[in-house]
Short mmCIF file of C-alpha atoms and ligand atoms in Angstrom, two decimals:
data_model
loop_
_atom_site.label_atom_id
_atom_site.label_comp_id
_atom_site.label_asym_id
_atom_site.label_seq_id
_atom_site.Cartn_x
_atom_site.Cartn_y
_atom_site.Cartn_z
CA MET A 780 0.00 0.00 0.00
CA ARG A 781 1.20 3.51 -0.79
CA ALA A 782 2.14 5.75 2.11
CA LEU A 783 0.27 9.02 2.47
CA VAL A 784 1.57 12.54 1.80
CA VAL A 785 -0.78 15.34 2.83
CA GLY A 786 -0.90 18.88 1.45
CA ALA A 787 -2.69 21.93 2.86
CA ALA A 788 -4.57 24.22 0.49
CA VAL A 789 -4.59 27.16 2.89
CA VAL A 790 -7.23 29.66 1.78
CA ARG A 791 -7.53 33.26 2.85
CA ASP A 792 -9.38 36.14 1.21
CA GLY A 793 -10.03 34.15 -1.97
CA ARG A 794 -6.41 33.08 -2.44
CA VAL A 795 -4.48 29.87 -1.81
CA LEU A 796 -0.97 29.60 -0.43
CA ALA A 797 1.63 28.03 -2.72
CA CYS A 798 5.19 27.27 -1.59
CA ARG A 799 8.36 26.89 -3.66
CA ARG A 800 10.57 23.89 -2.87
CA THR A 801 14.32 24.07 -2.47
CA SER A 802 15.04 20.31 -2.59
CA PRO A 803 15.66 17.74 -3.95
CA PRO A 804 17.32 19.24 -7.04
CA GLU A 805 14.67 17.94 -9.43
CA ALA A 806 11.90 19.57 -7.37
CA ALA A 807 13.73 22.80 -6.47
CA GLY A 808 11.98 25.83 -7.93
CA ARG A 809 8.69 24.00 -8.31
CA TRP A 810 5.59 24.79 -6.28
CA GLU A 811 3.60 22.67 -3.86
CA LEU A 812 1.10 22.76 -1.04
CA PRO A 813 2.80 22.82 2.36
CA GLY A 814 2.69 19.41 4.01
CA GLY A 815 4.55 16.11 4.05
CA LYS A 816 4.49 12.46 4.95
CA VAL A 817 2.06 11.11 7.54
CA GLU A 818 4.05 9.39 10.26
CA ASP A 819 3.14 6.21 12.14
CA GLY A 820 0.43 6.86 14.72
CA GLU A 821 -0.65 10.18 13.19
CA THR A 822 -3.95 11.03 11.60
CA PRO A 823 -3.79 12.84 8.24
CA GLU A 824 -5.18 15.93 10.00
CA SER A 825 -2.57 15.94 12.74
CA ALA A 826 0.21 15.34 10.20
CA LEU A 827 -0.99 18.32 8.18
CA VAL A 828 -1.10 20.60 11.20
CA ARG A 829 2.36 19.41 12.31
CA GLU A 830 3.96 19.80 8.88
CA VAL A 831 2.55 23.28 8.30
CA ARG A 832 3.74 24.35 11.75
CA GLU A 833 7.24 23.00 11.00
CA GLU A 834 7.43 24.54 7.53
CA LEU A 835 5.65 27.86 8.03
CA GLY A 836 5.38 28.45 11.78
CA CYS A 837 1.61 28.88 11.73
CA THR A 838 -1.40 26.77 12.69
CA VAL A 839 -4.02 25.63 10.20
CA ALA A 840 -7.50 24.24 10.73
CA VAL A 841 -8.53 21.50 8.31
CA GLU A 842 -11.90 22.33 6.72
CA ARG A 843 -12.39 19.44 4.27
CA TRP A 844 -10.42 16.96 2.21
CA LEU A 845 -10.49 17.40 -1.55
CA ASP A 846 -11.87 14.65 -3.71
CA ALA A 847 -8.75 13.37 -5.43
CA GLU A 848 -5.70 11.21 -4.81
CA ALA A 849 -2.55 11.57 -6.87
CA PRO A 850 0.29 9.04 -6.99
CA ILE A 851 3.76 10.31 -6.14
CA GLY A 852 6.28 7.98 -7.75
CA GLU A 853 5.83 4.33 -6.79
CA GLY A 854 5.54 4.58 -3.03
CA TYR A 855 3.36 7.53 -2.07
CA VAL A 856 -0.02 9.08 -2.72
CA LEU A 857 -0.96 12.74 -2.23
CA ARG A 858 -4.18 13.93 -0.60
CA ALA A 859 -4.96 17.58 -0.02
CA ALA A 860 -7.32 19.45 2.28
CA LEU A 861 -8.80 22.92 2.23
CA CYS A 862 -7.59 24.70 5.35
CA THR A 863 -7.91 28.05 7.05
CA LEU A 864 -5.30 29.85 9.10
CA ALA A 865 -6.13 29.41 12.78
CA ALA A 866 -3.13 31.19 14.28
CA GLY A 867 -0.01 32.97 13.13
CA GLU A 868 1.28 34.11 9.78
CA PRO A 869 3.05 31.79 7.35
CA VAL A 870 6.80 32.46 7.30
CA PRO A 871 8.75 29.92 5.25
CA VAL A 872 11.68 28.14 6.84
CA GLU A 873 12.18 25.37 4.24
CA HIS A 874 10.70 26.97 1.13
CA ASP A 875 12.40 29.88 -0.61
CA ALA A 876 9.20 31.66 -1.66
CA VAL A 877 5.50 31.67 -0.92
CA ARG A 878 2.67 33.20 -2.93
CA TRP A 879 -1.02 33.75 -2.26
CA LEU A 880 -2.57 32.83 -5.62
CA ALA A 881 -5.93 34.13 -6.83
CA PRO A 882 -8.07 31.75 -8.90
CA ASP A 883 -6.81 33.20 -12.19
CA GLU A 884 -3.19 32.85 -11.03
CA LEU A 885 -3.28 29.13 -10.22
CA ASP A 886 -1.63 28.22 -13.53
CA ASP A 887 1.08 30.86 -13.19
CA VAL A 888 3.41 28.67 -11.12
CA ASP A 889 5.13 25.40 -11.99
CA TRP A 890 3.35 22.99 -9.65
CA LEU A 891 4.73 19.55 -8.87
CA ALA A 892 2.83 17.19 -11.17
CA PRO A 893 0.90 15.34 -8.38
CA ASP A 894 -0.63 18.67 -7.27
CA ARG A 895 -2.27 19.43 -10.60
CA PRO A 896 -5.37 17.21 -10.18
CA PHE A 897 -6.30 19.30 -7.14
CA LEU A 898 -6.20 22.66 -8.89
CA PRO A 899 -9.72 22.61 -10.42
CA GLN A 900 -11.26 21.89 -7.01
CA ILE A 901 -9.14 24.56 -5.36
CA ARG A 902 -10.22 27.04 -8.03
CA VAL A 903 -13.89 26.26 -7.36
CA ALA A 904 -13.37 26.64 -3.61
CA LEU A 905 -11.71 30.03 -4.10
CA VAL A 906 -14.50 31.32 -6.28
CA GLU A 907 -17.37 29.78 -4.29
CA PRO A 908 -16.15 29.44 -0.71
N1 8DG B 2186 4.67 18.47 1.01
C1 8DG B 2186 4.30 18.20 -0.23
N2 8DG B 2186 4.94 17.20 -0.89
C2 8DG B 2186 4.54 16.97 -2.15
C3 8DG B 2186 3.51 17.71 -2.78
N3 8DG B 2186 3.35 17.24 -4.04
C4 8DG B 2186 4.25 16.25 -4.22
O1 8DG B 2186 4.44 15.59 -5.23
N4 8DG B 2186 4.98 16.09 -3.05
C5 8DG B 2186 6.04 15.12 -2.87
C6 8DG B 2186 7.40 15.72 -2.67
C7 8DG B 2186 8.09 14.68 -1.82
O2 8DG B 2186 8.55 13.65 -2.70
C8 8DG B 2186 6.98 14.09 -0.98
C9 8DG B 2186 6.83 14.73 0.38
O3 8DG B 2186 8.06 14.96 0.90
P1 8DG B 2186 8.37 16.11 1.96
O4 8DG B 2186 9.83 16.26 1.97
O5 8DG B 2186 7.54 17.32 1.73
O6 8DG B 2186 7.80 15.44 3.25
P2 8DG B 2186 8.46 15.24 4.66
O7 8DG B 2186 8.88 16.59 5.15
O8 8DG B 2186 7.50 14.47 5.49
O9 8DG B 2186 9.67 14.31 4.25
P3 8DG B 2186 11.09 14.02 4.84
O10 8DG B 2186 11.98 15.00 4.10
O11 8DG B 2186 11.03 14.24 6.30
O12 8DG B 2186 11.33 12.61 4.41
O13 8DG B 2186 5.78 14.35 -1.71
C10 8DG B 2186 2.85 18.73 -2.06
O14 8DG B 2186 1.96 19.43 -2.55
N5 8DG B 2186 3.29 18.95 -0.79
#
């Protein structure tokens, strides 16, 4: 069975937060949702909150999981959730840039391929919250 990677589509004021990776070399410069691998004993929700806190120093609240699953290589699968900011401001410690993207800007960044299936649903959520 594939292990789970979770990504947070953090929405505020009709925009979603995108983060630019710095590693590994083949992913550096490409954009993703903040998040990471779910560890043993964690729920997907708690992993998402932990990863966002580690990567951006803020706390998110998970609103709902999006209706897609995208394979990452052979061993992982990506799920993503719409989130709101519950506390703090995102300040990147691992990423080298963040952007709040409006619906018509979602295609302006070079997303990691597994993230692309989630973009239509994110666009809908931004337009019709
Ligand atoms: N966090 C995150 N990872 C993604 C996304 N899309 C995507 O293909 N990935 C891939 C990149 C990595 O191969 C893997 C997650 O690795 P990671 O490095 O972010 O997770 P992690 O912090 O738990 O990992 P680790 O370095 O501690 O092993 O999933 C996404 O939107 N967010």
